Coordinates of C-alpha atoms and ligand atoms in Angstrom, one line a residue:
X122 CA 28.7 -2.2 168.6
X123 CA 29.4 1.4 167.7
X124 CA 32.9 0.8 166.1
X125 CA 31.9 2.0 162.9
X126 CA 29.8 5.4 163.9
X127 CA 32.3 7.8 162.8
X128 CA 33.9 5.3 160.5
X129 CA 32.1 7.4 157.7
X130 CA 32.4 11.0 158.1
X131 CA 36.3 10.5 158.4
X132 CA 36.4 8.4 156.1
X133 CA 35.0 11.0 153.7
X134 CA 37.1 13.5 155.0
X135 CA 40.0 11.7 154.0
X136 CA 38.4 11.2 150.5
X137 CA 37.9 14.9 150.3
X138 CA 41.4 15.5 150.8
X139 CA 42.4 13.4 148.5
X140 CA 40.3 15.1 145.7
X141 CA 41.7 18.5 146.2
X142 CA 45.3 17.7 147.2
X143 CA 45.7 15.8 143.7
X144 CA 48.0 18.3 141.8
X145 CA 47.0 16.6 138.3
X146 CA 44.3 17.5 136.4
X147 CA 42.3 14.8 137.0
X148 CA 38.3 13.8 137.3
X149 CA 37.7 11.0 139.3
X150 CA 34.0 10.7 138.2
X151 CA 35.0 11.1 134.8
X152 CA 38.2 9.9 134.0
X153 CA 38.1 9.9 130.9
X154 CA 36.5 13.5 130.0
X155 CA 38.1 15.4 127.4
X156 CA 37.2 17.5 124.8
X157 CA 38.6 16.3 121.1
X158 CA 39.6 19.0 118.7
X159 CA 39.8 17.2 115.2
X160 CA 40.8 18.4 112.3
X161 CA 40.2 17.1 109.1
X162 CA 42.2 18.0 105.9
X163 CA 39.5 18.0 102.9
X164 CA 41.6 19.4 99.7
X165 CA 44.7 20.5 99.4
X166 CA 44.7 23.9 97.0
X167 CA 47.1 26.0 95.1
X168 CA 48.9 27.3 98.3
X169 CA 47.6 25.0 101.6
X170 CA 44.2 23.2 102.4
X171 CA 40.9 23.5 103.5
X172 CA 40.4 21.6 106.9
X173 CA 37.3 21.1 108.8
X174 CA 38.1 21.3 112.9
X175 CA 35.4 19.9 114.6
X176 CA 35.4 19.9 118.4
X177 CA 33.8 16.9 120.1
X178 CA 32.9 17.6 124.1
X179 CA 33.1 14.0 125.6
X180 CA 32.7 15.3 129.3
X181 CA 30.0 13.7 130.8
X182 CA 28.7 16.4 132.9
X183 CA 30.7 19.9 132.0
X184 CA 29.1 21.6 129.3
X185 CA 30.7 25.1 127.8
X186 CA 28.4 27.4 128.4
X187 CA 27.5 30.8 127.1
X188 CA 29.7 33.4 126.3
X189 CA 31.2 29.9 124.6
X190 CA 34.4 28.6 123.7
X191 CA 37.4 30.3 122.5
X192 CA 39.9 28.3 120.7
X193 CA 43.6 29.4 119.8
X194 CA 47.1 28.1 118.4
X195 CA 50.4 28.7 117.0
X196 CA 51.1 28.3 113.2
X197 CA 54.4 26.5 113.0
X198 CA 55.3 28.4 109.8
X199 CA 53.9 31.5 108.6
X200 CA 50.6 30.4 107.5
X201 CA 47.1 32.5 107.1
X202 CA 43.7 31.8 107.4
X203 CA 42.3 32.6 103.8
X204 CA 38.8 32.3 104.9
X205 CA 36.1 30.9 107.3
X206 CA 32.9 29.5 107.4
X207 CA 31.1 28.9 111.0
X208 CA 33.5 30.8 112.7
X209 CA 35.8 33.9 113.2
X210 CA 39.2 34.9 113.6
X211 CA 38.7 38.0 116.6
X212 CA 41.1 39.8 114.8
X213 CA 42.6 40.0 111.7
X214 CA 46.0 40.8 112.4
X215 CA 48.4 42.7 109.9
X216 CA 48.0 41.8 106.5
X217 CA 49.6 44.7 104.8
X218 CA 51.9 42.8 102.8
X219 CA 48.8 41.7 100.4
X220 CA 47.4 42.9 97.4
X221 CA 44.1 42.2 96.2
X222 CA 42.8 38.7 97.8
X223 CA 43.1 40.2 101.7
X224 CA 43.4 37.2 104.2
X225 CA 40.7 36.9 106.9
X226 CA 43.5 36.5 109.8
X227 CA 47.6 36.7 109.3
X228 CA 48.0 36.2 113.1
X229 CA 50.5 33.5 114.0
X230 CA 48.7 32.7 116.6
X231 CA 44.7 33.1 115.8
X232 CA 42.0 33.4 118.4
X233 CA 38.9 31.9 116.9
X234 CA 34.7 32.2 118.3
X235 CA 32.1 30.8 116.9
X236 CA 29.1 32.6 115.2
X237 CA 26.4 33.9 117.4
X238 CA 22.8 31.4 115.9
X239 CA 20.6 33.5 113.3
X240 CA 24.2 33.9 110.4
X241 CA 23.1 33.8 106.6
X242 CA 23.5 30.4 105.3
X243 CA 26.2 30.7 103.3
X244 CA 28.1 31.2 106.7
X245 CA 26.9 28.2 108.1
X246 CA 28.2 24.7 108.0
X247 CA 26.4 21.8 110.2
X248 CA 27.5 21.9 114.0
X249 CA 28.4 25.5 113.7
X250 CA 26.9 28.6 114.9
X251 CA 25.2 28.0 118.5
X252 CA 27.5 31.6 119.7
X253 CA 30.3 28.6 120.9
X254 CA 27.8 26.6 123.3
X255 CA 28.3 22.8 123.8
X256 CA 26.4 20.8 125.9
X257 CA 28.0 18.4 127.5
X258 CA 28.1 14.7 126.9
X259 CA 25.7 13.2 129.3
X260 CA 23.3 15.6 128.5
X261 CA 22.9 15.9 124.7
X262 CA 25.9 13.7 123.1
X263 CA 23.8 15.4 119.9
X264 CA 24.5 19.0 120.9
X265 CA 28.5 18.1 122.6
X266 CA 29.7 19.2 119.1
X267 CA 31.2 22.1 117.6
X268 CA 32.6 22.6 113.6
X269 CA 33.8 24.9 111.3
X270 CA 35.8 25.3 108.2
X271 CA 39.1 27.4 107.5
X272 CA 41.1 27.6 104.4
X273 CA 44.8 27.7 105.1
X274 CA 47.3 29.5 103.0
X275 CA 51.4 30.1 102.5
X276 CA 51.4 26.4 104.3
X277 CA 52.5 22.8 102.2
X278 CA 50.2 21.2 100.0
X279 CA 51.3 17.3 100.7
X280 CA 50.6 15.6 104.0
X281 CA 54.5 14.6 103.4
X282 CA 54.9 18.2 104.0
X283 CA 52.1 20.0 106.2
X284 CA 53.2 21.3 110.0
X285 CA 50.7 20.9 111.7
X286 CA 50.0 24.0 114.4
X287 CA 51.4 24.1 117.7
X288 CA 50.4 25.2 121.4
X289 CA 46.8 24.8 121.4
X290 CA 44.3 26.9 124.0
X291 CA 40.9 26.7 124.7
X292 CA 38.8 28.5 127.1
X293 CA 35.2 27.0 128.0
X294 CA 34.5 29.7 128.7
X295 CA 36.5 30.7 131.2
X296 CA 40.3 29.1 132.0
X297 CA 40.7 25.8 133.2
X298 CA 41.5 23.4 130.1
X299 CA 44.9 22.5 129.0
X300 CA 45.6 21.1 125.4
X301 CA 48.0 18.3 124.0
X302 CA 50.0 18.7 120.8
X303 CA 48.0 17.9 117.7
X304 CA 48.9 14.4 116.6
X305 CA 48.3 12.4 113.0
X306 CA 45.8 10.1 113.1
X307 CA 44.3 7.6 111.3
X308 CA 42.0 9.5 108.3
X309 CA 38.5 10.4 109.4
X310 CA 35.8 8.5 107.3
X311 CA 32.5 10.2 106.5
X312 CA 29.5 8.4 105.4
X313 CA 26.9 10.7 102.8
X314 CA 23.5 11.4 104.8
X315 CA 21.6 8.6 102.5
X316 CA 24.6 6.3 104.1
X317 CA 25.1 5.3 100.9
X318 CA 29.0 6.5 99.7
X319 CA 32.0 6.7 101.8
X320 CA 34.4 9.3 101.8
X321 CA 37.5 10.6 103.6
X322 CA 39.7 12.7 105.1
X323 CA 43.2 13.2 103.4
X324 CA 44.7 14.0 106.8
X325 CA 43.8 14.3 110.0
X326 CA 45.3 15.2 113.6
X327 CA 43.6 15.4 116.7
X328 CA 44.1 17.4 120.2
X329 CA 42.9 16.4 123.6
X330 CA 41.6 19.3 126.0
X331 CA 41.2 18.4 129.7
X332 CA 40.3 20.2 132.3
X333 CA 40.8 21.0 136.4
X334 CA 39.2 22.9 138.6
X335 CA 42.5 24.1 140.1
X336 CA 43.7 25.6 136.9
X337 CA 40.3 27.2 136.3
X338 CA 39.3 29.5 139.7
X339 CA 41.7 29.5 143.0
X340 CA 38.2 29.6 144.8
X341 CA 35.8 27.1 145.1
X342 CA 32.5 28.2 142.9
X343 CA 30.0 26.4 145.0
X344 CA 29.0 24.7 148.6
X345 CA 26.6 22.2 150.0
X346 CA 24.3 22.8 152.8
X347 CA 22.0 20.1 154.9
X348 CA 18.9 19.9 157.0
X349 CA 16.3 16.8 157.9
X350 CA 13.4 15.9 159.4
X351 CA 14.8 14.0 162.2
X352 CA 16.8 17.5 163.5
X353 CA 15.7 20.9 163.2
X354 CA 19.3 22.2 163.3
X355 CA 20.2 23.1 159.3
X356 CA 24.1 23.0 158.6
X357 CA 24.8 25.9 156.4
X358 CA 27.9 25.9 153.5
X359 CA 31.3 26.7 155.7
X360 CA 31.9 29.6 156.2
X361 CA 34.6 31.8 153.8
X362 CA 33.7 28.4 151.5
X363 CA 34.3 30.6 148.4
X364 CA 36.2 33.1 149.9
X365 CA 35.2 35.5 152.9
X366 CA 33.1 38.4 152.8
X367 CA 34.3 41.8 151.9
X368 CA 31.1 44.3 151.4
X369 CA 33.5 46.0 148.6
X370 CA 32.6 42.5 146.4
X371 CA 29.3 41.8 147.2
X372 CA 26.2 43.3 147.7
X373 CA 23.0 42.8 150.3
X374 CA 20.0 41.4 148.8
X375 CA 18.4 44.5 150.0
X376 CA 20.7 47.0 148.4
X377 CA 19.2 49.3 145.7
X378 CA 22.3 49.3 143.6
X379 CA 19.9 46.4 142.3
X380 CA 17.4 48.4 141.0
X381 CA 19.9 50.2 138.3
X382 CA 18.4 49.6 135.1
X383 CA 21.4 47.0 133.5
X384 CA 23.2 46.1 136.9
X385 CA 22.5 42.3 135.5
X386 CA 24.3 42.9 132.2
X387 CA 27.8 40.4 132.4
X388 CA 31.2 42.7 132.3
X389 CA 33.2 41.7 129.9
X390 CA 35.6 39.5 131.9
X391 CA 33.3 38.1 132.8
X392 CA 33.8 38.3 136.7
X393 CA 30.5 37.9 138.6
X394 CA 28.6 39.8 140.9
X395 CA 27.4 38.1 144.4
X396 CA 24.8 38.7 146.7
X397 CA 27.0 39.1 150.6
X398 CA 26.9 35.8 152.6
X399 CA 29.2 34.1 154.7
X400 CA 29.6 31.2 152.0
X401 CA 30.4 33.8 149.4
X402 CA 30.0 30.9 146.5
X403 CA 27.8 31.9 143.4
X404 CA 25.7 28.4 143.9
X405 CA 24.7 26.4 147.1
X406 CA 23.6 23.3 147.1
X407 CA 21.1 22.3 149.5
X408 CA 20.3 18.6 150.8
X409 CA 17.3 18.1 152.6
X410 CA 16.2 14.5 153.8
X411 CA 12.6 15.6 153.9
X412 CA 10.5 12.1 154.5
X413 CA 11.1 8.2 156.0
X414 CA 8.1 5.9 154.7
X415 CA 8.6 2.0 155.2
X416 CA 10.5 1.0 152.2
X417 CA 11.4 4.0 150.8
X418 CA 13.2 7.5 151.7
X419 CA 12.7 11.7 150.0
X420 CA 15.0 14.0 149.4
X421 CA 14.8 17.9 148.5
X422 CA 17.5 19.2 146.3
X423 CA 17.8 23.0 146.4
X424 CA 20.4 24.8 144.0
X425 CA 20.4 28.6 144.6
X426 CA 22.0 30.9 142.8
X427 CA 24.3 33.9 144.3
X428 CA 25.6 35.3 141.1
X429 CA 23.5 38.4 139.7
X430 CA 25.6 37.9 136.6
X431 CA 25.1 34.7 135.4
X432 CA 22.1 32.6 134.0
X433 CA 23.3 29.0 134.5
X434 CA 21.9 27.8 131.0
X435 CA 21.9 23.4 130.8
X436 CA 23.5 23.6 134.0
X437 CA 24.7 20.3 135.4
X438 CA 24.3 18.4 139.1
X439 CA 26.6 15.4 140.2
X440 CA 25.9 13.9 143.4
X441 CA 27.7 11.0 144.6
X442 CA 25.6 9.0 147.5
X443 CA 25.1 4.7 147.9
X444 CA 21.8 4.9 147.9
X445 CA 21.1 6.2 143.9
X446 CA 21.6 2.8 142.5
X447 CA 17.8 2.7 144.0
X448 CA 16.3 5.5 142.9
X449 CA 12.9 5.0 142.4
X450 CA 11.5 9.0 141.2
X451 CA 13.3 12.2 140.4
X452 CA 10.6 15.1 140.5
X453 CA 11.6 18.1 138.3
X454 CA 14.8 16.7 136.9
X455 CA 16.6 14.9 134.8
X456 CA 18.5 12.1 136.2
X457 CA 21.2 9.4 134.8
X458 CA 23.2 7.1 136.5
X459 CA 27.0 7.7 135.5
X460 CA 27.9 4.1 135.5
X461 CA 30.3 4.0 132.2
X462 CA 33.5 4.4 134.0
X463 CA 32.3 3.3 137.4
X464 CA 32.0 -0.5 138.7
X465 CA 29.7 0.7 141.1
X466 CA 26.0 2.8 140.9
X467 CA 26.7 5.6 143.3
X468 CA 27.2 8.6 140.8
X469 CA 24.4 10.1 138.8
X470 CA 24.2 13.4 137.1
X471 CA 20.7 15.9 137.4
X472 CA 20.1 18.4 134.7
X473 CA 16.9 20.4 133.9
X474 CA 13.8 19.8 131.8
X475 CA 14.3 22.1 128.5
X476 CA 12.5 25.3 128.3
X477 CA 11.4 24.8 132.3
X478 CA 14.0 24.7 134.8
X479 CA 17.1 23.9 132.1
X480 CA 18.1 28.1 133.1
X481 CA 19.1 28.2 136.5
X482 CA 18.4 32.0 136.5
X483 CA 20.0 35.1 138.1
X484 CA 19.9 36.0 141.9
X485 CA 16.5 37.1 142.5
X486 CA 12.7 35.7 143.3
X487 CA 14.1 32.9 140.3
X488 CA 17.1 32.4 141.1
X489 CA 16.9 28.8 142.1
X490 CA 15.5 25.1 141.0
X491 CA 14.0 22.8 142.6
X492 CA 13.4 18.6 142.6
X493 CA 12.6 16.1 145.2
X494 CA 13.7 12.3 144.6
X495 CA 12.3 9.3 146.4
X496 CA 15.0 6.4 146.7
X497 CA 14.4 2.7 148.0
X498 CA 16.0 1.7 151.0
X499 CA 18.2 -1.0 150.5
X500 CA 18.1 -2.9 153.8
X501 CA 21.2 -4.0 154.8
X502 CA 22.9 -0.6 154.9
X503 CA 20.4 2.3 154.8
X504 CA 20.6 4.0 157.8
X505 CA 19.8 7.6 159.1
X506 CA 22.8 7.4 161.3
X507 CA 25.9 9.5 160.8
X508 CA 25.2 11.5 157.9
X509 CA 25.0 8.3 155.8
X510 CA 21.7 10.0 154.2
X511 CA 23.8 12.6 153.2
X512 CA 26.1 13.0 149.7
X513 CA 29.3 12.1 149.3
X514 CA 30.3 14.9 146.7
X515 CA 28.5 17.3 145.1
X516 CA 29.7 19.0 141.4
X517 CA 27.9 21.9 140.4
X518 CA 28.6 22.4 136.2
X519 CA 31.5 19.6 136.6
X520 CA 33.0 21.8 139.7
X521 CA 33.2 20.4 143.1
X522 CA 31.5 21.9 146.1
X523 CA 32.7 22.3 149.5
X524 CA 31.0 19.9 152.0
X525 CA 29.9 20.9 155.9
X526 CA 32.5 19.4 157.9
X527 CA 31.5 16.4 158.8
X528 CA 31.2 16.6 162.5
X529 CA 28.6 18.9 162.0
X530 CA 26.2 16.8 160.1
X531 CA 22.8 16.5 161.6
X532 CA 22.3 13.6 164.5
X533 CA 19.9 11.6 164.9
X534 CA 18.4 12.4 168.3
X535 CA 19.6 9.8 171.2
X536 CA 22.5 8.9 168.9
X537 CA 24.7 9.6 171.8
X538 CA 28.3 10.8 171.0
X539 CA 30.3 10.6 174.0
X540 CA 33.7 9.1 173.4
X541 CA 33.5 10.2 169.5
X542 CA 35.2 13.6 170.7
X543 CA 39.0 12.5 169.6
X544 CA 37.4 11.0 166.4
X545 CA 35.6 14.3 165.9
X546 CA 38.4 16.6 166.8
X547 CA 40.8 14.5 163.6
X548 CA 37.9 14.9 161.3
X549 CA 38.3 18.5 162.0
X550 CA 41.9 18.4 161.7
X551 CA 41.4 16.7 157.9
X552 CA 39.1 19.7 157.0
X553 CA 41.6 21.9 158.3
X554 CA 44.7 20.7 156.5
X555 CA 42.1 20.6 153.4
X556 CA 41.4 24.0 153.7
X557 CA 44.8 24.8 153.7
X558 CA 45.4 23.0 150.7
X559 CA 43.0 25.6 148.7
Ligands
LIG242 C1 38.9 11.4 125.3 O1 37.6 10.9 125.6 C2 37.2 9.8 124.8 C3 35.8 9.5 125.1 O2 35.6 9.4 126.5 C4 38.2 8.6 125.1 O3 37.8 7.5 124.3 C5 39.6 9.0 124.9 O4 40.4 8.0 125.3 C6 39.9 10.3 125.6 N1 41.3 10.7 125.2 C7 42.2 11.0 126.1 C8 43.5 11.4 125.5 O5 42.0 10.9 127.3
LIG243 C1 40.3 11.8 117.1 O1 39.1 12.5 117.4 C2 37.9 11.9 116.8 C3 36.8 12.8 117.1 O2 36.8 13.3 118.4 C4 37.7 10.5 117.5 O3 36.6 9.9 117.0 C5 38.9 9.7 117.2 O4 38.8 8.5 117.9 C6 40.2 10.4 117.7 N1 41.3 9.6 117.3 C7 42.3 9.2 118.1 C8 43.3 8.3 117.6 O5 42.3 9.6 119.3
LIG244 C1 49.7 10.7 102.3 O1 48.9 10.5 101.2 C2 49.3 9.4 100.4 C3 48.5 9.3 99.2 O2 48.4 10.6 98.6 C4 49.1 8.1 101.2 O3 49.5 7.0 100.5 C5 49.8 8.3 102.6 O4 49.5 7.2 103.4 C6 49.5 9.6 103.2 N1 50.2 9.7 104.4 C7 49.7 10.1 105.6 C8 50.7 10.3 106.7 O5 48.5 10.3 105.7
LIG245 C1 54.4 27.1 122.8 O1 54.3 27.4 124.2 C2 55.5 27.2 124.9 C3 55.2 27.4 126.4 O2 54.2 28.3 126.6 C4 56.6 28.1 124.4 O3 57.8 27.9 125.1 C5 56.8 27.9 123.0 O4 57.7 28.8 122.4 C6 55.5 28.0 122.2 N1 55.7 27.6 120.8 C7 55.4 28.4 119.8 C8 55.6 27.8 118.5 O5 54.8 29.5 120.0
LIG246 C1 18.8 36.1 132.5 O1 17.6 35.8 131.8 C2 16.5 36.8 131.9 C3 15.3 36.3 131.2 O2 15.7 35.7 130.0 C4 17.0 38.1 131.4 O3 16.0 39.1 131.6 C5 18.3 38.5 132.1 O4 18.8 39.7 131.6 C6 19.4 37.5 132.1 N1 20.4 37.8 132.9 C7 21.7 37.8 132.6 C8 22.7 38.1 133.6 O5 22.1 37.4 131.5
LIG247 C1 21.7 2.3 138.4 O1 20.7 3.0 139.1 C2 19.6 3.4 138.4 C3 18.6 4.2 139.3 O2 19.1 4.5 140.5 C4 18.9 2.3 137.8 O3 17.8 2.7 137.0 C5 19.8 1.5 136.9 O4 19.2 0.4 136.4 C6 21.1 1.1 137.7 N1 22.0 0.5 136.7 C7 22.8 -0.5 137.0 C8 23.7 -1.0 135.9 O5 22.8 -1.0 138.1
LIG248 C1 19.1 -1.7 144.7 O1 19.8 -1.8 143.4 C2 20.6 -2.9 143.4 C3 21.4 -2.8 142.1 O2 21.3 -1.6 141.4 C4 19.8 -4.2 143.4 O3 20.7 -5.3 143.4 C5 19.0 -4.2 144.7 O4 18.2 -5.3 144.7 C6 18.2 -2.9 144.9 N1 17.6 -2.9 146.2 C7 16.3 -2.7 146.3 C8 15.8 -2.7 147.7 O5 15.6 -2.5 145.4
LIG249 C1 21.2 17.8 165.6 O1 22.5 17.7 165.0 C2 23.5 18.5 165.6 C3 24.7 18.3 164.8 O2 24.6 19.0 163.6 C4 23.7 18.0 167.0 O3 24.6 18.9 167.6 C5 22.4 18.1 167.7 O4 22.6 17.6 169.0 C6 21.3 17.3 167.0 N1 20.0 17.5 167.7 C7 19.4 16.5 168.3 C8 18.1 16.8 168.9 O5 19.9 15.4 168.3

């Protein structure tokens, strides 16, 4: 009667494994996530063209957040960036050989930002300007867009002719995308603001951006941790989850290094600073299955956040569990189902409510958000049993977090495990080849 007790926890194991031992760069809750770098060839002029490059973020749950995006490239000739509006070339590079009109950048390979909000107009175009922040997809398709203008010189002037440039890089902010070449496609189309002329593109070529995990951090960046009503015992994030503890990284929550005026200002690589604990991941995640009424079931969702360094502006939740096709209230958050590339309702994404819990803010008194969701039991397989109330995967900001292992999920009381020990001992074994893998 009992075949199928520890059918799940192994079974997610496996699944686990699976995730991280894929080499490719590959999202299997969002397959089809990319980010679109367009460019759009609007005149061509005495010695090149002025192009609009409008970058499109179609992931549905990864957002770039602040510092923002950094975009590069190759010129396949010796071109040079004459001017730009909505965003800047970081340096300039050696223009020495002109007189009078002095490019904005003669790099051959550029490195552009975006402007920080609050430029003078005449800097601006639409879409630029937001210091290289881009929500993601699910979240605000309105906001998943970037722009800005460049004029190109010493380059063709004929689309016969034109190279277009070469070895793309974007950084959102951090590492973790890789870029395709640029390839012709067919001629955007744009349609006035009254919607009453057409117009388009002479040429345009677009490049595709995806991203993995295992390109962007060696480390995992976040964990999951559970507790219930039904057992008092709470299963923290693994240990060494993140990495293990060295007091040289870290610091105690109780160390007055924190009370140096600016310890909370980011370096500028970036690199953050983490409260000490056994997990060592800037976020945890924490599950609780707080409540059983007749026909329905509560959970707490917990995010924390270890990081002194980083406020986690339009952060993101994933959570991947049979039961959200029924959910019936989501307190504090945002929820949507994530059902476009999925036959099946089992994946929704959690964000917070502008202007009140959309910053998940720094280590500290704040430094976590809250929400409680209540979910109808579907009869036929909602169980407490096994850890089945318990997700599947977890993504924190489109990056997945490290499950308990599953043996160690909370029991119910009475739900005897004699003879699972074998069963539990290969579940074990799965987690350990998985750690490995990292
Ligand atoms: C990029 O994302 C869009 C929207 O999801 C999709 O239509 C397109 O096929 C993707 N491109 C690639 C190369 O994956
Ligand atoms: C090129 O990118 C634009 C904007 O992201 C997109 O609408 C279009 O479908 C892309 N074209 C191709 C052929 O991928
Ligand atoms: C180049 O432009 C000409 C018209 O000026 C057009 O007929 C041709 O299709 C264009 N070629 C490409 C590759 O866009
Ligand atoms: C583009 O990058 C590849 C590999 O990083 C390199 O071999 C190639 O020379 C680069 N091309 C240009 C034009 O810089
Ligand atoms: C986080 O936001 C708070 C309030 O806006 C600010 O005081 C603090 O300096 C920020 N911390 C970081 C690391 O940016
Ligand atoms: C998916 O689940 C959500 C809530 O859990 C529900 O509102 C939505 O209607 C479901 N969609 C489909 C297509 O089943
Ligand atoms: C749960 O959702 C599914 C589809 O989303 C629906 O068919 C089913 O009737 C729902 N169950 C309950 C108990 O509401
Ligand atoms: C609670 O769950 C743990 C596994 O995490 C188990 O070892 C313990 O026996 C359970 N407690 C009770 C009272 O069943």
């Amino acid at each position: 009667m009992d075949t199928g007790r520890f059918a799940y926890p192994i079974v997610s194991a496996i699944f686990i494994f699976l995730i991280f031992s894929q080499a490719e760069a590959y999202d299997t809750l969002d397959p089809t996530g990319n980010i679109t770098i367009k460019w759009d060839i609007l005149s061509w002029t005495a010695d090149g063209y002025v192009a609009t490059v409008t970058m499109n973020n179609y992931q549905m749950y990864r957002h770039i957040m602040s510092p923002g995006w950094t975009l590069g490239w190759t010129w396949a000739k010796k071109e040079v960036i004459w001017s730009m509006v909505g965003a800047q070339a970081t340096d300039q590079g050696d223009c020495s050989k002109f007189k009078g009109n002095i490019p904005h950048c003669c790099k051959r390979t550029p490195t552009v930002v975006d402007l920080l909000p609050g430029v003078p107009y005449n800097q601006q175009i639409a879409n630029c300007c937001k210091g290289g922040v881009v929500s993601s997809w699910g979240q605000d398709p309105s906001a998943a867009v970037s722009s800005f203008q460049l004029s190109v010189g010493l380059s063709s002037t004929s689309n016969k002719t034109v190279r277009l440039p070469k070895n793309f890089t974007l950084h959102g902010p951090g590492p973790g995308y890789t870029c395709s070449a640029a390839k012709i496609v067919p001629n955007s189309v744009f349609l006035s603001s009254d919607g009453r002329r057409k117009t388009q593109a002479l040429m345009t070529w677009n490049v595709t951006c995806t991203y993995s995990q295992m390109l962007a951090s060696k480390n995992p960046t976040c964990c999951v941790s559970f507790s219930s009503f039904y057992n008092s015992t709470i299963v923290p994030c693994p240990s060494c989850a993140c990495g293990c503890k060295n007091t040289n990284s870290c610091v105690t929550s109780d160390s007055n290094i924190l009370d140096v005026v600016g310890i909370n200002t980011p370096t500028a690589n970036n690199a953050p600073l983490l409260q000490c604990t056994q997990h060592m991941c800037p976020i945890r995640v924490h599950w609780h299955v707080k409540t059983n009424y007749m026909e329905y079931w509560r959970v707490k969702i917990t995010i924390t956040n270890f990081n002194y360094l980083s406020n986690y502006s339009q952060w993101t939740l994933v959570a991947q569990h049979p039961n959200l096709n029924n959910v019936t209230q989501v307190f504090s958050f945002v929820y949507q189902p994530l059902i476009p590339y999925r036959s099946i309702n089992d994946t929704g994404m959690f964000y917070g409510i502008k202007f009140f819990n959309d910053v998940l803010m720094e280590d500290g008194p704040d430094g976590n958000v809250q929400s409680e969701l209540i979910l109808q039991k579907d009869a036929n397989t909602f169980t407490f049993k096994e850890g089945w109330a318990f997700p599947r995967t977890v993504l924190f900001n489109g990056d997945e977090c490290i499950m308990p292992p599953p043996d160690t999920y909370p029991f119910l009381p009475n739900s005897a495990h004699a003879r699972t020990i074998v069963l539990s001992t290969l579940a074990a074994f799965v987690h350990f080849i998985l750690l490995a893998f990292w």
